[in-house]
Amino acid sequence: MKILDLAIKDLSQILRDKKVLLFLVAMPIVFTLFMGFAYNAGESGDENADTRLGLAYVDPQPDSRLSQMLFARLEESDALKVIRLEQAEALDSLRRGEVVGVLVIPSGFGEQDAGGTFRQLTLIAESNSSDGQSLYQLLRVPISQLMSAVEIASISADVQGSPAEFAPALELAWAKWDETSRLERVRLERATARVEESWFGDNPYNQASPGILVQFAIMSLVTSAQILVNERKTRTMQRLMTTAMRPWEMVAGHLLAMFGLVFLQTALLVVFAQFVLGVNYLNEPLGTLLVSVAMCLWVAAMGLLIGVLAKSDDQVVLFSLVSMFLFSALGGTWFPLEASGGAFAAIGRLMPSAWAMTGYQNILIRGLDLSAAWLPTTILLAYAFGFFLLALWRFRKMEL
Amino acid sequence: MKIIDIALNDLLRSFRSAFTIGMAVVAPLMLTGLIYFAFGGLSGGDVSMNAMKVGVVNADALPADSPLDAPIGDNIRAMFFDESVESWIEARDYPDEAAARAAVNAQEIGVAVIVPADLSASLLSDEIDAQVTIISDPTLTIAPAVVQDMVTMMLDGVSGGGIAIQTIMERQQANGIQPDPAQIPGWVTRYTDWYREFQRDLFHRPEKAALVLTAPSAGETESADPIQQMMGLTMAGQMIFFAFFTGAYAMMSILREDEEGTLARLFTTPTERANILAGKFLAVVLTVTLQGIVLMTAGHYAFGIAWGQPASVALAALGQVLAASGLGVLLISFVKTSKQGGPVLGGGLTALGMLGGLFTANIPGGMPAAFQMLANFTPQGWVLKGWKLSLAGAVPADLLLPFAVALALGVAMFAFGAVMFKKRYS
């Protein structure tokens, strides 16, 4: 009962300040919308909009057969919108964002059909953008096939001992490549446990929502962990110690308050994401609840440790922000760990934040059932227990 | 002289505070450091990549009377078990598709490659109805794309060999020559050797590759390092965000002094109030300047960031200092107590930073046009424009517009805030 009283006191003290709502609810919602929008940039919108990647085609010798073959193939692509331009004009278009890249055909490229020397094609594009990389991938296949046709034609000309044989062999080989390139020989399939209409795995908020959920749960410690520091500063804690309340009850009371606050925030964000953004947390309600409770317990236990370690409000803010940065980045809440380096991903996967993300993604993206929530939940609970023991140890030392 | 004394006193106080150091220097470096740790190792061709876990089900078998020594599926399988890829691909065999699917669902592997029993037969007979299926964990995007690319390239190699044989034979027949089957292995060897070299050049020797990708800022001959570009933009975004935070936080010293009573005591001295306020403002400018210098130096030495031409860097940095100090003075002029300052700094500056594009400078493809337009209404957006140009190697003349806007905004905000403070403490 005393534990509950202390928790209610903490919660009323925190929630009395209406500005807290800005950090607890408004900011995470705005961030979720913003990040979801950012992830979704360029993917959503008008279905009839032209989503092809713009490519400026610069060729000083547009009449060469090789160039014509390549241009015709690129023009046929559903993914590309190809425009012939002069180099200066093309680079201007690139700067203005009208095209994603500029393909520069070198002078003498067409002479390869007469056994000329190697000429390298250059794609000028933002190499660190997904559009730039996609464009490079889209060009690599037809260019490889064109070069293959050139080589086949050379072999054919050599075999027949006639340079005149090159041109018809090139046409034939290119026609065969044209046929082959229309065949779908590799099929990509996403493994999802649920394939019915309830699967929302391609919702761009599936990464943003759980990521912000975990990040702002940690950030909420800025407000809740300050209670412990204030109690020490105002000597309320010392007064509490003179009462019949035991130290573990005090720790448990504060932990319960922090848990309550983080859980309230998480629940609000889950409801918002479910009903406003279509993030399907209710795909497995019990699984979502288990992961959320375990995640909130871990965050609360960490908040308790921060509250015990910090000596001032500023330190609480600093420790909470550092924890938020570390656990958010390493746990894959800002970007998928798949995209990071080996050591980073290996360390990241051990983080409790990564397990929280895995727990949510099992439900949201993989469409798995309750059984997929047990392992992340258990690991998060183990982290919560570890942080709680550390906080308790520091609290007892502080008592002395 | 009094102005400088007050400014130095505030500066000293700021840099004695662990919180100020933490937020002004440690936090932006730590955030950039985390990004560097995550992606920096991928630069310079160092493939310290996150290993992809790939499962292979190879059911392919040779049809009767096949000219091949081994099924094509064996080559696909061997590609994933090859020594050259073992540092970034962990491959395992699975007996059938069900086992591979179960492994993907259990997250033992990220991608499963299913080679059907009739792949070789269908490729040899020119009836391409057999498909290689790639099943991937839906949370992954890179690994499935890489695996798909590898399998496609392998099948293109096989198709290329077939096309070579068919083309040469058909051309011989067209010229009235009867093809000699004994010559086929020679043609295939020549084509295969060429294809192997071509692939090697394409992936490992950019100077010899048929297609090379070049960043626009680096001109047409020199390729820019995308990781370094990313680190520059990340560090610039963090530096700007925390510069604005520091500007406002440093200005809050006037509120704290007011609450502690030391400001009232200072006003009883012969020092003019205008000088006291000027000293406080100067402290903000000096704090933000010092922070910028420390972060740029640390960014250069720790993450190898090339900030740009010295004059361009100076313009970008000066714009940042003026805009951050101006906004700091303006924001705090509306705040009554240091307690109110928390939400203003946390909420207001985060929202402005978000609109200014500081957190999305590295979003692939950039933000939609509407967001880019919104950035024009924030001082952070203009400061970021300046840094983007400087990082891209622009000459000082190119930075004049963002610098002029940051300067004008900084001076206007500073003047407005100063008037408000003067009124409050007159």
XYZ file of C-alpha atoms in Angstrom, chain A residues 17 19 22-23 27 30-31 34-35 37-42 87 91 94-95 103-104 109 118-133 135-137 139-141 143-149 151-156 158-160 164-165 168-170 172-174 176-180 183-193 199 201 216 219 313-315 317-318 321-323 325-327 329-330 334-347 349 358 361-362 365-368 372, chain B residues 17-19 22-23 26-27 30-31 34-35 37-39 42 48-51 97 101 104-105 107 119 123 126 128 130-145 148-149 151-153 155-157 159-168 170-173 175 177 183 187 190-191 194-195 198-199 202-203 205-217 219-220 224-227 229-230 233 242 249 339-340 342-344 346-348 350 354-355 357 359-360 362-368 371:
248
model
C 3.304 20.127 -14.740
C 4.561 20.921 -19.981
C 4.828 18.072 -24.486
C 7.696 15.631 -23.941
C 6.904 15.352 -29.281
C 5.254 14.715 -34.080
C 8.505 12.755 -34.441
C 7.892 13.227 -39.306
C 10.074 10.118 -39.478
C 6.975 10.846 -43.653
C 10.737 10.863 -44.160
C 10.910 7.058 -44.651
C 7.970 7.304 -46.981
C 9.365 10.247 -48.953
C 8.966 9.543 -52.603
C 26.216 17.624 -71.183
C 24.231 18.669 -65.443
C 20.700 17.186 -62.319
C 21.424 20.200 -60.121
C 24.719 8.910 -68.244
C 27.698 10.115 -70.239
C 31.988 4.341 -77.635
C 37.624 0.134 -74.257
C 35.474 3.176 -73.418
C 34.031 3.614 -69.950
C 30.492 4.899 -69.419
C 29.993 7.334 -66.544
C 26.882 7.740 -64.469
C 26.864 11.066 -62.622
C 24.470 10.729 -59.677
C 24.287 11.098 -55.895
C 26.000 7.893 -54.873
C 24.686 8.088 -51.288
C 21.058 8.353 -52.323
C 18.818 5.365 -52.915
C 17.730 6.862 -56.248
C 21.362 7.151 -57.358
C 22.073 3.558 -56.342
C 19.761 4.047 -61.178
C 23.215 2.440 -61.121
C 21.652 -1.025 -60.626
C 21.875 0.581 -65.842
C 24.315 -2.157 -64.903
C 22.238 -5.008 -66.345
C 25.160 -2.310 -70.129
C 26.538 -5.723 -69.092
C 24.310 -7.383 -71.680
C 25.367 -4.916 -74.382
C 29.042 -5.537 -73.627
C 28.331 -9.268 -73.697
C 26.754 -8.913 -77.167
C 32.123 -9.801 -77.045
C 29.975 -12.511 -78.650
C 30.077 -10.620 -81.947
C 33.883 -10.363 -81.691
C 34.168 -14.108 -81.083
C 31.866 -14.778 -84.032
C 37.152 -14.197 -85.182
C 35.711 -17.686 -85.642
C 34.665 -16.870 -89.195
C 32.318 -7.919 -91.558
C 30.673 -10.673 -89.543
C 25.163 -9.101 -87.997
C 26.417 -11.167 -85.046
C 26.018 -8.154 -82.767
C 21.637 -11.338 -83.405
C 23.245 -11.553 -79.965
C 21.524 -8.344 -78.873
C 18.710 -12.812 -78.004
C 19.652 -10.743 -74.936
C 16.525 -8.700 -75.508
C 14.408 -11.870 -75.318
C 16.276 -13.164 -72.267
C 12.170 -13.401 -68.599
C 11.757 -13.382 -64.842
C 14.261 -15.957 -63.708
C 14.582 -14.776 -60.128
C 11.550 -14.227 -57.918
C 11.725 -12.296 -54.663
C 9.316 -13.181 -51.896
C 8.949 -11.766 -48.379
C 8.475 -14.352 -45.674
C 5.459 -13.286 -43.689
C 3.520 -15.562 -41.426
C -0.827 -7.740 -42.908
C 4.130 -5.006 -43.226
C 10.887 8.510 -26.155
C 13.595 10.298 -22.941
C 18.588 17.939 -12.516
C 21.124 18.761 -15.205
C 22.816 15.407 -14.652
C 18.910 15.324 -18.349
C 22.440 14.513 -19.473
C 19.922 11.862 -23.179
C 23.165 9.879 -23.342
C 21.223 6.673 -22.601
C 21.313 8.251 -27.883
C 23.228 5.061 -27.080
C 20.330 2.650 -26.801
C 21.245 4.204 -32.161
C 22.698 0.835 -31.164
C 16.960 5.200 -35.990
C 18.005 2.960 -38.863
C 17.802 -0.810 -39.383
C 20.867 -2.599 -37.963
C 21.087 -4.463 -41.253
C 22.482 -1.297 -42.839
C 25.261 -0.821 -40.279
C 28.751 -2.272 -39.999
C 29.466 -5.717 -38.539
C 30.755 -4.706 -35.090
C 28.045 -2.082 -34.623
C 25.290 -4.543 -35.550
C 26.785 -7.274 -33.360
C 26.868 -4.988 -30.310
C 21.751 -6.802 -31.300
C 12.582 -7.224 -32.581
C 8.717 -6.072 -35.605
C 7.836 -9.752 -35.089
C 6.256 -6.744 -40.035
C 6.824 -10.475 -39.771
C 3.182 -11.019 -38.772
C 4.210 -13.683 -36.244
C 7.433 -14.721 -31.164
C 29.372 23.337 -16.253
C 29.506 19.653 -17.119
C 26.019 20.017 -18.543
C 27.942 17.648 -22.398
C 25.296 19.315 -24.532
C 29.960 15.687 -26.105
C 26.410 15.110 -27.398
C 28.737 11.227 -29.579
C 25.841 11.194 -32.019
C 27.652 6.514 -33.268
C 26.792 7.080 -36.922
C 30.751 3.558 -35.816
C 27.669 2.259 -37.634
C 28.671 3.193 -41.182
C 32.130 0.550 -44.724
C 33.534 -5.002 -42.410
C 29.917 -5.561 -43.244
C 27.205 -6.977 -41.148
C 27.345 -10.638 -42.238
C 12.009 -25.190 -49.074
C 11.177 -21.008 -44.765
C 13.756 -17.479 -42.136
C 10.726 -17.259 -39.820
C 15.406 -15.510 -37.940
C 16.728 -25.160 -63.378
C 18.106 -23.219 -69.084
C 15.777 -22.638 -73.637
C 12.777 -20.624 -69.099
C 11.960 -22.526 -63.843
C 12.567 -19.694 -61.387
C 15.034 -19.293 -58.559
C 13.042 -18.090 -55.537
C 14.570 -15.781 -52.957
C 12.668 -15.735 -49.674
C 13.626 -12.945 -47.299
C 12.916 -11.720 -43.799
C 10.535 -8.786 -44.447
C 12.483 -6.475 -42.138
C 15.527 -6.721 -44.431
C 16.077 -4.722 -47.600
C 19.799 -4.822 -48.373
C 20.547 -8.546 -48.031
C 17.717 -9.718 -50.352
C 18.726 -7.135 -52.972
C 19.075 -11.243 -55.958
C 21.803 -9.322 -57.736
C 21.889 -14.836 -58.538
C 20.816 -12.684 -61.501
C 24.430 -12.036 -62.476
C 22.220 -16.652 -64.419
C 23.168 -13.880 -66.866
C 26.608 -15.470 -67.105
C 22.587 -17.199 -70.410
C 25.463 -15.292 -71.986
C 27.305 -18.561 -72.622
C 24.185 -20.011 -74.239
C 23.619 -16.896 -76.335
C 27.243 -17.016 -77.485
C 26.937 -20.612 -78.684
C 23.581 -20.015 -80.383
C 24.713 -16.776 -82.061
C 27.957 -18.171 -83.434
C 23.402 -19.441 -86.301
C 25.773 -16.994 -87.999
C 27.878 -19.865 -89.335
C 24.767 -21.518 -90.712
C 26.979 -18.060 -94.047
C 29.192 -23.082 -92.751
C 34.863 -25.926 -81.334
C 34.095 -20.491 -77.667
C 36.782 -17.529 -74.339
C 33.377 -16.076 -73.430
C 35.823 -12.489 -70.707
C 32.710 -12.554 -68.519
C 34.160 -8.136 -66.920
C 32.422 -8.923 -63.598
C 32.581 -4.052 -62.622
C 32.669 -4.858 -58.918
C 38.212 -2.356 -60.409
C 36.254 0.873 -60.993
C 38.968 2.245 -63.297
C 38.352 -0.638 -65.717
C 34.608 -1.112 -65.156
C 32.207 -0.641 -68.067
C 30.109 1.691 -65.908
C 31.351 3.938 -63.140
C 29.230 5.917 -60.688
C 30.508 9.420 -59.951
C 29.147 12.013 -57.533
C 28.152 15.296 -59.237
C 30.122 17.467 -56.818
C 33.300 16.289 -61.231
C 33.488 13.668 -63.856
C 33.666 11.148 -53.912
C 33.525 8.867 -50.872
C 29.806 8.554 -50.016
C 30.534 7.687 -46.387
C 29.829 12.864 -47.570
C 27.348 11.275 -45.181
C 26.230 16.104 -43.480
C 23.515 21.926 -30.781
C 21.108 27.773 -23.122
C 12.019 26.366 -15.667
C 10.074 27.576 -18.679
C 13.315 23.572 -20.739
C 10.301 23.110 -23.047
C 11.343 26.105 -25.178
C 13.663 21.027 -25.973
C 10.448 21.480 -27.934
C 11.000 24.707 -29.880
C 13.768 20.399 -31.884
C 13.259 19.197 -37.770
C 11.727 21.749 -40.137
C 16.142 19.527 -42.208
C 17.747 15.388 -38.814
C 17.062 14.368 -42.375
C 21.074 12.180 -45.100
C 17.651 10.831 -46.038
C 18.152 9.002 -49.352
C 16.641 11.022 -52.175
C 16.040 13.986 -49.889
C 12.806 15.152 -48.334
C 9.739 16.082 -50.402
C 9.559 20.081 -46.579
